PDB file of C-alpha atoms and ligand atoms in Angstrom:
ATOM      1  CA  MET D   1      -6.940  -3.690 -12.334  1.00 96.00           C
ATOM      2  CA  LYS D   2      -5.443  -0.919 -10.219  1.00 98.00           C
ATOM      3  CA  LYS D   3      -4.308   2.099 -12.218  1.00 98.00           C
ATOM      4  CA  ILE D   4      -0.890   3.145 -11.028  1.00 98.00           C
ATOM      5  CA  ILE D   5       1.873   5.621 -11.857  1.00 98.00           C
ATOM      6  CA  ILE D   6       5.282   4.746 -10.479  1.00 98.00           C
ATOM      7  CA  ASP D   7       7.416   7.810  -9.584  1.00 98.00           C
ATOM      8  CA  THR D   8      10.925   6.467  -9.348  1.00 98.00           C
ATOM      9  CA  ASP D   9      14.697   7.088  -9.274  1.00 98.00           C
ATOM     10  CA  PRO D  10      16.189   3.790 -10.577  1.00 97.00           C
ATOM     11  CA  GLY D  11      18.265   2.884  -8.551  1.00 93.00           C
ATOM     12  CA  ILE D  12      18.902  -0.813  -7.937  1.00 95.00           C
ATOM     13  CA  ASP D  13      15.947  -1.490  -5.619  1.00 95.00           C
ATOM     14  CA  ASP D  14      13.752   0.729  -7.835  1.00 97.00           C
ATOM     15  CA  GLY D  15      14.622  -1.616 -10.750  1.00 96.00           C
ATOM     16  CA  MET D  16      13.493  -4.588  -8.599  1.00 95.00           C
ATOM     17  CA  ALA D  17      10.277  -2.779  -7.674  1.00 97.00           C
ATOM     18  CA  ILE D  18       9.510  -1.990 -11.299  1.00 97.00           C
ATOM     19  CA  GLN D  19      10.321  -5.664 -12.155  1.00 95.00           C
ATOM     20  CA  LEU D  20       7.737  -6.813  -9.517  1.00 96.00           C
ATOM     21  CA  ALA D  21       5.123  -4.304 -10.732  1.00 98.00           C
ATOM     22  CA  LEU D  22       5.606  -5.383 -14.381  1.00 96.00           C
ATOM     23  CA  HIS D  23       5.071  -8.973 -13.313  1.00 94.00           C
ATOM     24  CA  SER D  24       1.855  -8.163 -11.334  1.00 97.00           C
ATOM     25  CA  PRO D  25      -1.300  -8.696 -13.415  1.00 97.00           C
ATOM     26  CA  GLU D  26      -3.277  -6.776 -10.747  1.00 97.00           C
ATOM     27  CA  LEU D  27      -1.646  -3.493 -11.895  1.00 98.00           C
ATOM     28  CA  ASP D  28      -2.382  -1.331 -14.871  1.00 98.00           C
ATOM     29  CA  ILE D  29       0.848   0.721 -15.070  1.00 98.00           C
ATOM     30  CA  LEU D  30      -0.143   3.999 -16.698  1.00 98.00           C
ATOM     31  CA  GLY D  31       3.427   5.317 -16.793  1.00 98.00           C
ATOM     32  CA  LEU D  32       6.743   5.638 -15.076  1.00 98.00           C
ATOM     33  CA  THR D  33       7.704   9.142 -13.976  1.00 98.00           C
ATOM     34  CA  THR D  34      11.326   9.786 -12.993  1.00 98.00           C
ATOM     35  CA  ILE D  35      13.054  11.887 -10.392  1.00 98.00           C
ATOM     36  CA  PHE D  36      16.641  12.694  -9.346  1.00 98.00           C
ATOM     37  CA  GLY D  37      17.739  10.776  -6.253  1.00 98.00           C
ATOM     38  CA  ASN D  38      19.896   7.733  -6.440  1.00 97.00           C
ATOM     39  CA  ALA D  39      21.533   9.420  -9.525  1.00 97.00           C
ATOM     40  CA  SER D  40      20.775  12.455 -11.726  1.00 98.00           C
ATOM     41  CA  VAL D  41      17.356  12.519 -13.441  1.00 98.00           C
ATOM     42  CA  ASN D  42      19.015  11.972 -16.829  1.00 97.00           C
ATOM     43  CA  ILE D  43      20.552   8.684 -15.551  1.00 97.00           C
ATOM     44  CA  THR D  44      17.379   7.559 -13.715  1.00 98.00           C
ATOM     45  CA  THR D  45      15.257   8.276 -16.795  1.00 98.00           C
ATOM     46  CA  ASP D  46      17.554   6.216 -19.022  1.00 97.00           C
ATOM     47  CA  ASN D  47      17.504   3.383 -16.467  1.00 97.00           C
ATOM     48  CA  ALA D  48      13.675   3.450 -16.384  1.00 98.00           C
ATOM     49  CA  MET D  49      13.513   3.250 -20.167  1.00 97.00           C
ATOM     50  CA  ARG D  50      16.095   0.454 -20.257  1.00 96.00           C
ATOM     51  CA  LEU D  51      13.987  -1.638 -17.858  1.00 96.00           C
ATOM     52  CA  LEU D  52      10.928  -1.324 -20.059  1.00 97.00           C
ATOM     53  CA  GLU D  53      12.900  -2.041 -23.185  1.00 97.00           C
ATOM     54  CA  ILE D  54      14.287  -5.272 -21.722  1.00 95.00           C
ATOM     55  CA  ALA D  55      10.874  -6.277 -20.410  1.00 96.00           C
ATOM     56  CA  ASP D  56       9.381  -5.574 -23.857  1.00 96.00           C
ATOM     57  CA  ARG D  57       6.834  -3.155 -22.293  1.00 97.00           C
ATOM     58  CA  THR D  58       7.701  -0.062 -24.311  1.00 97.00           C
ATOM     59  CA  ASN D  59       4.026   0.836 -24.556  1.00 97.00           C
ATOM     60  CA  ILE D  60       4.395   2.281 -21.017  1.00 98.00           C
ATOM     61  CA  PRO D  61       5.440   5.955 -21.284  1.00 98.00           C
ATOM     62  CA  VAL D  62       8.408   7.261 -19.268  1.00 98.00           C
ATOM     63  CA  CYS D  63       8.028  10.964 -18.330  1.00 98.00           C
ATOM     64  CA  LYS D  64      11.038  12.790 -17.034  1.00 98.00           C
ATOM     65  CA  GLY D  65      10.679  14.682 -13.821  1.00 98.00           C
ATOM     66  CA  THR D  66      12.496  17.532 -12.174  1.00 98.00           C
ATOM     67  CA  ASP D  67      16.279  17.538 -11.777  1.00 98.00           C
ATOM     68  CA  LYS D  68      16.527  19.168  -8.330  1.00 98.00           C
ATOM     69  CA  PRO D  69      14.754  19.601  -4.997  1.00 98.00           C
ATOM     70  CA  LEU D  70      12.286  22.493  -4.496  1.00 98.00           C
ATOM     71  CA  LYS D  71      14.643  24.707  -2.468  1.00 98.00           C
ATOM     72  CA  ARG D  72      18.050  23.053  -2.448  1.00 97.00           C
ATOM     73  CA  PRO D  73      20.628  21.939  -4.986  1.00 96.00           C
ATOM     74  CA  PHE D  74      20.762  18.283  -6.124  1.00 96.00           C
ATOM     75  CA  ALA D  75      23.136  16.516  -3.714  1.00 93.00           C
ATOM     76  CA  GLY D  76      24.725  14.373  -6.479  1.00 93.00           C
ATOM     77  CA  GLY D  77      23.197  10.971  -5.982  1.00 93.00           C
ATOM     78  CA  VAL D  78      24.553   8.031  -3.913  1.00 92.00           C
ATOM     79  CA  PRO D  79      27.235   6.341  -6.040  1.00 92.00           C
ATOM     80  CA  GLN D  80      28.470   4.420  -3.014  1.00 92.00           C
ATOM     81  CA  VAL D  81      25.100   2.652  -2.744  1.00 90.00           C
ATOM     82  CA  HIS D  82      23.784   2.422  -6.327  1.00 90.00           C
ATOM     83  CA  GLY D  83      26.918   3.065  -8.459  1.00 92.00           C
ATOM     84  CA  GLU D  84      27.687   6.089 -10.646  1.00 91.00           C
ATOM     85  CA  ASP D  85      25.198   4.757 -13.215  1.00 91.00           C
ATOM     86  CA  GLY D  86      22.403   4.012 -10.660  1.00 92.00           C
ATOM     87  CA  LYS D  87      22.624   0.323 -11.582  1.00 91.00           C
ATOM     88  CA  GLY D  88      25.741  -0.915  -9.831  1.00 91.00           C
ATOM     89  CA  ASN D  89      28.365   0.252 -12.319  1.00 93.00           C
ATOM     90  CA  ILE D  90      27.564  -2.377 -14.912  1.00 90.00           C
ATOM     91  CA  GLU D  91      28.562  -2.043 -18.548  1.00 81.00           C
ATOM     92  CA  HIS D  92      25.301  -1.673 -20.288  1.00 82.00           C
ATOM     93  CA  PRO D  93      24.231   0.228 -23.411  1.00 85.00           C
ATOM     94  CA  GLU D  94      21.946   3.257 -23.057  1.00 87.00           C
ATOM     95  CA  SER D  95      18.299   2.911 -23.947  1.00 90.00           C
ATOM     96  CA  LYS D  96      17.194   3.486 -27.501  1.00 92.00           C
ATOM     97  CA  LEU D  97      13.883   4.948 -26.309  1.00 95.00           C
ATOM     98  CA  LYS D  98      13.088   8.640 -25.910  1.00 96.00           C
ATOM     99  CA  PRO D  99      11.243  10.027 -22.893  1.00 98.00           C
ATOM    100  CA  ASP D 100       7.642  11.072 -23.405  1.00 98.00           C
ATOM    101  CA  PRO D 101       7.418  14.878 -24.101  1.00 98.00           C
ATOM    102  CA  ARG D 102       5.250  15.440 -21.053  1.00 98.00           C
ATOM    103  CA  SER D 103       6.908  16.321 -17.757  1.00 98.00           C
ATOM    104  CA  ALA D 104       6.332  13.959 -14.784  1.00 98.00           C
ATOM    105  CA  HIS D 105       3.814  16.155 -12.945  1.00 98.00           C
ATOM    106  CA  GLU D 106       2.031  17.184 -16.229  1.00 98.00           C
ATOM    107  CA  PHE D 107       1.542  13.515 -17.031  1.00 98.00           C
ATOM    108  CA  MET D 108       0.349  12.723 -13.501  1.00 98.00           C
ATOM    109  CA  ALA D 109      -2.237  15.570 -13.691  1.00 98.00           C
ATOM    110  CA  GLU D 110      -3.491  14.432 -17.068  1.00 98.00           C
ATOM    111  CA  GLN D 111      -3.927  10.844 -15.943  1.00 98.00           C
ATOM    112  CA  ILE D 112      -5.597  11.826 -12.684  1.00 98.00           C
ATOM    113  CA  LYS D 113      -8.066  14.023 -14.468  1.00 98.00           C
ATOM    114  CA  SER D 114      -8.836  11.343 -17.061  1.00 98.00           C
ATOM    115  CA  HIS D 115      -9.547   8.722 -14.310  1.00 98.00           C
ATOM    116  CA  PRO D 116     -10.859  10.721 -11.320  1.00 98.00           C
ATOM    117  CA  GLY D 117     -10.580   8.822  -8.023  1.00 98.00           C
ATOM    118  CA  ARG D 118      -8.918   5.816  -9.716  1.00 98.00           C
ATOM    119  CA  VAL D 119      -5.201   6.624  -9.902  1.00 98.00           C
ATOM    120  CA  THR D 120      -2.718   5.484  -7.279  1.00 98.00           C
ATOM    121  CA  ILE D 121       0.714   7.099  -7.299  1.00 98.00           C
ATOM    122  CA  LEU D 122       3.510   4.911  -5.940  1.00 98.00           C
ATOM    123  CA  ALA D 123       6.420   7.191  -5.124  1.00 98.00           C
ATOM    124  CA  ILE D 124       9.651   5.352  -4.489  1.00 98.00           C
ATOM    125  CA  GLY D 125      12.093   8.286  -4.773  1.00 98.00           C
ATOM    126  CA  PRO D 126      12.245  11.916  -3.480  1.00 98.00           C
ATOM    127  CA  LEU D 127       8.860  13.612  -3.443  1.00 98.00           C
ATOM    128  CA  THR D 128       9.550  16.683  -5.559  1.00 98.00           C
ATOM    129  CA  ASN D 129       7.366  15.738  -8.568  1.00 98.00           C
ATOM    130  CA  LEU D 130       4.391  15.213  -6.219  1.00 98.00           C
ATOM    131  CA  ALA D 131       4.965  18.573  -4.564  1.00 98.00           C
ATOM    132  CA  LEU D 132       5.083  20.247  -8.007  1.00 98.00           C
ATOM    133  CA  LEU D 133       1.829  18.456  -8.905  1.00 98.00           C
ATOM    134  CA  LEU D 134       0.114  19.913  -5.803  1.00 98.00           C
ATOM    135  CA  GLN D 135       1.542  23.387  -6.385  1.00 98.00           C
ATOM    136  CA  GLU D 136       0.771  23.606 -10.110  1.00 98.00           C
ATOM    137  CA  TYR D 137      -2.634  21.904 -10.116  1.00 98.00           C
ATOM    138  CA  PRO D 138      -4.554  23.180  -7.056  1.00 97.00           C
ATOM    139  CA  GLY D 139      -7.371  20.837  -6.046  1.00 97.00           C
ATOM    140  CA  ILE D 140      -5.805  17.845  -7.867  1.00 98.00           C
ATOM    141  CA  GLU D 141      -5.416  16.038  -4.487  1.00 98.00           C
ATOM    142  CA  GLU D 142      -9.171  15.449  -4.350  1.00 98.00           C
ATOM    143  CA  LEU D 143      -9.089  13.422  -7.559  1.00 98.00           C
ATOM    144  CA  VAL D 144      -6.310  11.004  -6.574  1.00 98.00           C
ATOM    145  CA  GLU D 145      -7.212   7.566  -5.171  1.00 98.00           C
ATOM    146  CA  GLU D 146      -4.164   7.316  -2.960  1.00 98.00           C
ATOM    147  CA  ILE D 147      -0.455   8.026  -2.618  1.00 98.00           C
ATOM    148  CA  VAL D 148       1.819   5.211  -1.474  1.00 98.00           C
ATOM    149  CA  ILE D 149       5.326   6.333  -0.621  1.00 98.00           C
ATOM    150  CA  MET D 150       8.492   4.460   0.169  1.00 98.00           C
ATOM    151  CA  GLY D 151      10.100   6.944   2.565  1.00 98.00           C
ATOM    152  CA  GLY D 152      10.557   8.142   6.069  1.00 98.00           C
ATOM    153  CA  ASN D 153      11.155   6.637   9.444  1.00 98.00           C
ATOM    154  CA  ALA D 154       8.431   7.199  12.022  1.00 97.00           C
ATOM    155  CA  PHE D 155       9.601   5.193  15.059  1.00 97.00           C
ATOM    156  CA  CYS D 156      13.137   4.114  14.094  1.00 98.00           C
ATOM    157  CA  PRO D 157      16.448   5.697  13.103  1.00 98.00           C
ATOM    158  CA  GLY D 158      17.257   6.862   9.525  1.00 98.00           C
ATOM    159  CA  ASN D 159      19.557   5.384   6.934  1.00 96.00           C
ATOM    160  CA  ALA D 160      21.001   8.477   5.173  1.00 97.00           C
ATOM    161  CA  THR D 161      21.677  10.135   8.565  1.00 97.00           C
ATOM    162  CA  PRO D 162      20.945   8.939  12.098  1.00 98.00           C
ATOM    163  CA  ALA D 163      17.720  11.034  11.852  1.00 98.00           C
ATOM    164  CA  ALA D 164      16.555  10.686   8.222  1.00 98.00           C
ATOM    165  CA  GLU D 165      15.652   8.271   5.459  1.00 98.00           C
ATOM    166  CA  ALA D 166      17.232   8.926   2.018  1.00 98.00           C
ATOM    167  CA  ASN D 167      14.176   9.800  -0.072  1.00 98.00           C
ATOM    168  CA  ILE D 168      12.806  12.275   2.467  1.00 98.00           C
ATOM    169  CA  LEU D 169      16.213  13.843   3.077  1.00 98.00           C
ATOM    170  CA  SER D 170      16.675  14.342  -0.679  1.00 98.00           C
ATOM    171  CA  ASP D 171      13.881  16.967  -0.616  1.00 98.00           C
ATOM    172  CA  PRO D 172      12.522  17.566   2.903  1.00 98.00           C
ATOM    173  CA  GLU D 173      10.442  20.589   1.877  1.00 98.00           C
ATOM    174  CA  ALA D 174       8.689  18.595  -0.846  1.00 98.00           C
ATOM    175  CA  ALA D 175       8.070  15.687   1.538  1.00 98.00           C
ATOM    176  CA  ASP D 176       6.528  18.069   4.092  1.00 98.00           C
ATOM    177  CA  ILE D 177       4.121  19.386   1.437  1.00 98.00           C
ATOM    178  CA  VAL D 178       3.130  15.893   0.273  1.00 98.00           C
ATOM    179  CA  LEU D 179       2.639  14.503   3.763  1.00 98.00           C
ATOM    180  CA  GLY D 180       0.556  17.541   4.775  1.00 97.00           C
ATOM    181  CA  ALA D 181      -1.723  17.724   1.758  1.00 97.00           C
ATOM    182  CA  ASN D 182      -5.323  16.685   1.869  1.00 97.00           C
ATOM    183  CA  TRP D 183      -5.114  13.335   0.155  1.00 98.00           C
ATOM    184  CA  LYS D 184      -4.727   9.770   1.410  1.00 98.00           C
ATOM    185  CA  VAL D 185      -1.025   9.014   1.982  1.00 98.00           C
ATOM    186  CA  HIS D 186       0.405   5.648   3.017  1.00 98.00           C
ATOM    187  CA  MET D 187       3.943   5.694   4.294  1.00 98.00           C
ATOM    188  CA  ILE D 188       6.116   2.609   3.861  1.00 98.00           C
ATOM    189  CA  GLY D 189       9.230   3.616   5.657  1.00 98.00           C
ATOM    190  CA  LEU D 190      12.261   2.084   7.296  1.00 98.00           C
ATOM    191  CA  ASP D 191       9.992   0.955  10.147  1.00 98.00           C
ATOM    192  CA  VAL D 192       9.032  -1.901   7.881  1.00 98.00           C
ATOM    193  CA  THR D 193      11.536  -1.990   5.021  1.00 98.00           C
ATOM    194  CA  HIS D 194      14.404  -2.668   7.401  1.00 97.00           C
ATOM    195  CA  LYS D 195      12.539  -5.888   8.340  1.00 98.00           C
ATOM    196  CA  VAL D 196      12.443  -7.081   4.722  1.00 98.00           C
ATOM    197  CA  LEU D 197      15.917  -8.417   4.068  1.00 96.00           C
ATOM    198  CA  MET D 198      16.273 -10.456   0.861  1.00 96.00           C
ATOM    199  CA  THR D 199      19.044 -12.970   1.450  1.00 95.00           C
ATOM    200  CA  SER D 200      21.776 -13.897  -1.068  1.00 91.00           C
ATOM    201  CA  GLU D 201      20.100 -17.248  -1.520  1.00 92.00           C
ATOM    202  CA  GLN D 202      16.817 -15.572  -2.531  1.00 93.00           C
ATOM    203  CA  LEU D 203      18.671 -13.195  -4.850  1.00 92.00           C
ATOM    204  CA  ASP D 204      20.296 -16.178  -6.525  1.00 91.00           C
ATOM    205  CA  ARG D 205      16.851 -17.710  -7.090  1.00 90.00           C
ATOM    206  CA  ILE D 206      15.823 -14.596  -9.048  1.00 88.00           C
ATOM    207  CA  ALA D 207      19.091 -14.717 -11.013  1.00 88.00           C
ATOM    208  CA  ASN D 208      18.432 -18.314 -11.956  1.00 89.00           C
ATOM    209  CA  THR D 209      15.144 -17.625 -13.762  1.00 87.00           C
ATOM    210  CA  GLU D 210      15.025 -17.284 -17.526  1.00 86.00           C
ATOM    211  CA  SER D 211      13.203 -13.936 -17.912  1.00 88.00           C
ATOM    212  CA  PRO D 212      15.515 -11.340 -19.592  1.00 91.00           C
ATOM    213  CA  LEU D 213      14.347  -8.690 -17.125  1.00 90.00           C
ATOM    214  CA  ASN D 214      15.221 -10.875 -14.161  1.00 89.00           C
ATOM    215  CA  GLN D 215      18.617 -11.591 -15.716  1.00 90.00           C
ATOM    216  CA  TYR D 216      19.316  -7.891 -16.256  1.00 91.00           C
ATOM    217  CA  VAL D 217      18.169  -6.808 -12.734  1.00 90.00           C
ATOM    218  CA  SER D 218      20.321  -9.599 -11.302  1.00 90.00           C
ATOM    219  CA  THR D 219      23.433  -8.068 -12.754  1.00 91.00           C
ATOM    220  CA  THR D 220      22.728  -4.895 -10.687  1.00 92.00           C
ATOM    221  CA  PHE D 221      22.356  -6.714  -7.333  1.00 90.00           C
ATOM    222  CA  HIS D 222      26.025  -7.293  -6.668  1.00 90.00           C
ATOM    223  CA  PHE D 223      27.066  -3.733  -6.027  1.00 93.00           C
ATOM    224  CA  TYR D 224      24.135  -3.156  -3.679  1.00 92.00           C
ATOM    225  CA  ARG D 225      24.752  -6.417  -1.835  1.00 92.00           C
ATOM    226  CA  ASP D 226      28.460  -5.511  -1.333  1.00 93.00           C
ATOM    227  CA  PHE D 227      27.424  -2.118   0.039  1.00 93.00           C
ATOM    228  CA  PHE D 228      25.162  -3.680   2.705  1.00 91.00           C
ATOM    229  CA  LYS D 229      27.816  -6.308   3.548  1.00 92.00           C
ATOM    230  CA  LYS D 230      30.429  -3.613   4.137  1.00 92.00           C
ATOM    231  CA  VAL D 231      28.263  -1.036   5.904  1.00 90.00           C
ATOM    232  CA  ASP D 232      25.645  -3.121   7.759  1.00 89.00           C
ATOM    233  CA  GLN D 233      27.447  -6.456   7.962  1.00 92.00           C
ATOM    234  CA  ILE D 234      24.492  -8.264   6.519  1.00 91.00           C
ATOM    235  CA  ASP D 235      24.291 -10.953   3.820  1.00 92.00           C
ATOM    236  CA  GLY D 236      21.541  -9.665   1.504  1.00 94.00           C
ATOM    237  CA  ILE D 237      19.731  -6.473   0.628  1.00 95.00           C
ATOM    238  CA  TYR D 238      16.852  -4.413   1.964  1.00 96.00           C
ATOM    239  CA  VAL D 239      14.197  -4.349  -0.792  1.00 97.00           C
ATOM    240  CA  HIS D 240      12.797  -0.984   0.234  1.00 98.00           C
ATOM    241  CA  ASP D 241      10.998  -0.082  -2.951  1.00 98.00           C
ATOM    242  CA  SER D 242       9.576  -3.554  -3.710  1.00 98.00           C
ATOM    243  CA  THR D 243       8.072  -3.607  -0.195  1.00 98.00           C
ATOM    244  CA  ALA D 244       5.997  -0.586  -1.158  1.00 98.00           C
ATOM    245  CA  VAL D 245       4.794  -2.398  -4.327  1.00 98.00           C
ATOM    246  CA  VAL D 246       3.708  -5.318  -2.120  1.00 98.00           C
ATOM    247  CA  TYR D 247       1.783  -2.828   0.047  1.00 98.00           C
ATOM    248  CA  VAL D 248      -0.190  -1.854  -3.039  1.00 98.00           C
ATOM    249  CA  LEU D 249      -0.844  -5.519  -3.857  1.00 98.00           C
ATOM    250  CA  LYS D 250      -1.411  -7.174  -0.423  1.00 98.00           C
ATOM    251  CA  ARG D 251      -2.183  -4.636   2.287  1.00 98.00           C
ATOM    252  CA  ALA D 252      -3.170  -7.291   4.818  1.00 98.00           C
ATOM    253  CA  LEU D 253       0.545  -8.157   5.244  1.00 98.00           C
ATOM    254  CA  PHE D 254       1.118  -4.785   6.954  1.00 98.00           C
ATOM    255  CA  GLU D 255       0.136  -3.418  10.358  1.00 98.00           C
ATOM    256  CA  THR D 256      -0.500   0.329  10.282  1.00 97.00           C
ATOM    257  CA  LYS D 257      -1.103   3.292  12.559  1.00 95.00           C
ATOM    258  CA  ASP D 258      -2.661   6.644  11.605  1.00 94.00           C
ATOM    259  CA  PHE D 259      -0.926   9.825  12.710  1.00 92.00           C
ATOM    260  CA  PRO D 260      -0.342  13.229  11.149  1.00 93.00           C
ATOM    261  CA  VAL D 261       3.319  13.543  10.159  1.00 95.00           C
ATOM    262  CA  LYS D 262       5.603  16.624   9.964  1.00 96.00           C
ATOM    263  CA  VAL D 263       8.983  16.627   8.283  1.00 98.00           C
ATOM    264  CA  GLU D 264      11.938  18.477   9.821  1.00 98.00           C
ATOM    265  CA  THR D 265      12.951  21.133   7.292  1.00 98.00           C
ATOM    266  CA  THR D 266      15.296  23.317   9.368  1.00 96.00           C
ATOM    267  CA  ASN D 267      18.979  22.776   8.746  1.00 94.00           C
ATOM    268  CA  SER D 268      19.655  20.862  11.928  1.00 94.00           C
ATOM    269  CA  ILE D 269      21.048  17.378  12.589  1.00 97.00           C
ATOM    270  CA  SER D 270      17.455  16.199  12.353  1.00 98.00           C
ATOM    271  CA  LEU D 271      16.899  17.464   8.780  1.00 98.00           C
ATOM    272  CA  GLY D 272      14.528  15.114   6.958  1.00 98.00           C
ATOM    273  CA  LYS D 273      13.252  13.315  10.073  1.00 98.00           C
ATOM    274  CA  THR D 274       9.547  12.359   9.700  1.00 98.00           C
ATOM    275  CA  TRP D 275       7.806  13.107  13.043  1.00 96.00           C
ATOM    276  CA  PRO D 276       4.436  11.477  13.729  1.00 94.00           C
ATOM    277  CA  SER D 277       2.331  13.252  16.308  1.00 89.00           C
ATOM    278  CA  MET D 278       1.811  11.432  19.580  1.00 72.00           C
ATOM    279  CA  GLY D 279      -1.908  10.909  19.180  1.00 64.00           C
ATOM    280  CA  GLU D 280      -5.357  12.438  19.043  1.00 55.00           C
ATOM    281  CA  SER D 281      -4.641  15.185  21.577  1.00 51.00           C
ATOM    282  CA  ASP D 282      -2.362  16.901  19.086  1.00 51.00           C
ATOM    283  CA  HIS D 283      -5.467  17.872  17.158  1.00 52.00           C
ATOM    284  CA  GLU D 284      -7.219  19.703  19.948  1.00 53.00           C
ATOM    285  CA  ASP D 285      -8.298  23.145  18.903  1.00 52.00           C
ATOM    286  CA  GLY D 286      -6.864  26.093  20.625  1.00 50.00           C
ATOM    287  CA  ASN D 287      -3.267  24.926  20.582  1.00 53.00           C
ATOM    288  CA  GLU D 288      -2.009  26.957  17.633  1.00 53.00           C
ATOM    289  CA  LEU D 289       1.591  26.114  18.224  1.00 53.00           C
ATOM    290  CA  LEU D 290       1.476  22.384  17.608  1.00 79.00           C
ATOM    291  CA  PRO D 291       3.206  21.566  14.336  1.00 86.00           C
ATOM    292  CA  TRP D 292       0.643  18.852  13.460  1.00 88.00           C
ATOM    293  CA  LYS D 293      -2.382  21.084  13.782  1.00 84.00           C
ATOM    294  CA  ASN D 294      -4.805  20.712  10.819  1.00 85.00           C
ATOM    295  CA  ARG D 295      -2.676  18.141   9.109  1.00 90.00           C
ATOM    296  CA  PRO D 296      -4.458  14.998   7.822  1.00 93.00           C
ATOM    297  CA  LYS D 297      -3.531  11.597   9.159  1.00 94.00           C
ATOM    298  CA  VAL D 298      -0.959   9.530   7.254  1.00 96.00           C
ATOM    299  CA  THR D 299      -1.290   5.739   7.387  1.00 97.00           C
ATOM    300  CA  ILE D 300       2.165   4.621   8.615  1.00 97.00           C
ATOM    301  CA  SER D 301       3.215   0.982   8.258  1.00 98.00           C
ATOM    302  CA  VAL D 302       4.680  -0.148  11.554  1.00 98.00           C
ATOM    303  CA  ASP D 303       5.037  -3.880  11.102  1.00 98.00           C
ATOM    304  CA  VAL D 304       5.069  -6.405   8.274  1.00 98.00           C
ATOM    305  CA  ASP D 305       4.923 -10.114   7.579  1.00 98.00           C
ATOM    306  CA  ALA D 306       8.379  -9.997   6.021  1.00 98.00           C
ATOM    307  CA  ASN D 307       8.624 -13.693   5.060  1.00 98.00           C
ATOM    308  CA  THR D 308       5.444 -13.559   3.048  1.00 98.00           C
ATOM    309  CA  VAL D 309       6.522 -10.280   1.354  1.00 98.00           C
ATOM    310  CA  LEU D 310       9.800 -11.875   0.353  1.00 97.00           C
ATOM    311  CA  GLN D 311       8.069 -15.000  -0.964  1.00 95.00           C
ATOM    312  CA  LEU D 312       5.778 -12.874  -3.041  1.00 94.00           C
ATOM    313  CA  ILE D 313       8.659 -10.955  -4.541  1.00 92.00           C
TER     314      ILE D 313
HETATM  315  C1  BDR I 401      15.271   4.571  -0.534  1.00 74.18           C
HETATM  316  O1  BDR I 401      16.396   5.334  -0.945  1.00 74.18           O
HETATM  317  C2  BDR I 401      16.892   4.908  -2.148  1.00 74.18           C
HETATM  318  O2  BDR I 401      18.266   4.734  -2.082  1.00 74.18           O
HETATM  319  C3  BDR I 401      16.208   3.595  -2.458  1.00 74.18           C
HETATM  320  O3  BDR I 401      15.994   3.417  -3.852  1.00 74.18           O
HETATM  321  C4  BDR I 401      14.911   3.654  -1.692  1.00 74.18           C
HETATM  322  O4  BDR I 401      13.910   4.297  -2.451  1.00 74.18           O
HETATM  323  C5  BDR I 401      15.600   3.819   0.754  1.00 74.18           C
HETATM  324  O5  BDR I 401      15.897   4.696   1.794  1.00 74.18           O
HETATM  325 CA1   CA I 402      14.109   4.577  -4.877  1.00 74.18          CA
END
């Protein structure tokens, strides 16, 4: 079984991704760590605990992460996409669970040290907890198996702005640290997630199963579906975060390219854009000015067998 920590900001599609991970016998979920993003970290933490409670998997710890980006204030979430409550404005009681006393990055460090080379971190929210992990535990990157992130847009437009994807834009400085660190990063960005559209008919099939978790997650779909209908004129939802779970499970469904990636961190209209280099020549010594110099290659997903991904979900 693959040991995995899911760093998440539930979030409607995060809830679906956690649902898929909990139903995947290939995964040994060591814990959920939470982050601000789709809503405040207090809300996303409660939502994460609620999912585990409903799934009857309360043996999995939930560790609360940081409440703001490294260098910027928290922007206030995206109530227009995920609702004020991060779950589509449904009436639902708060969780009875308490978060684990360890902070998100403390928990990650502890688990990574206990299982050197065997822990995958799946990050499906802003990357601040991971940047804190790197800053506070120097050398920890060498002990991690791999980092899989849902975030960024290498060769396509953004979704939060014309330039940037939401998770990266939420903390561009943290994203630049994580994508530039010396560990193996896989980027599942809009290049592929905008090809994975779950139709209303497929959503109804999830709603019509008997599992309590499926029933609960299905109540959150409607708000998200209405958002995409209004803004993108599509009938269905992009399952961004679940696509990254599928990458962990079935990598052969994805086509990838390896490039170093820099994140735009200046306050321009391109803030949060993930820029891949244009190839090997960017690494040539002697050109000190190139922004990608000495950065490791990130494995970027550029295409996906979307139908098979949707069937698997
Ligand atoms: C990402 O942003 C969030 O709104 C979603 O949960 C997903 O992680 C998509 O850009
Ligand atoms: Ca998310």
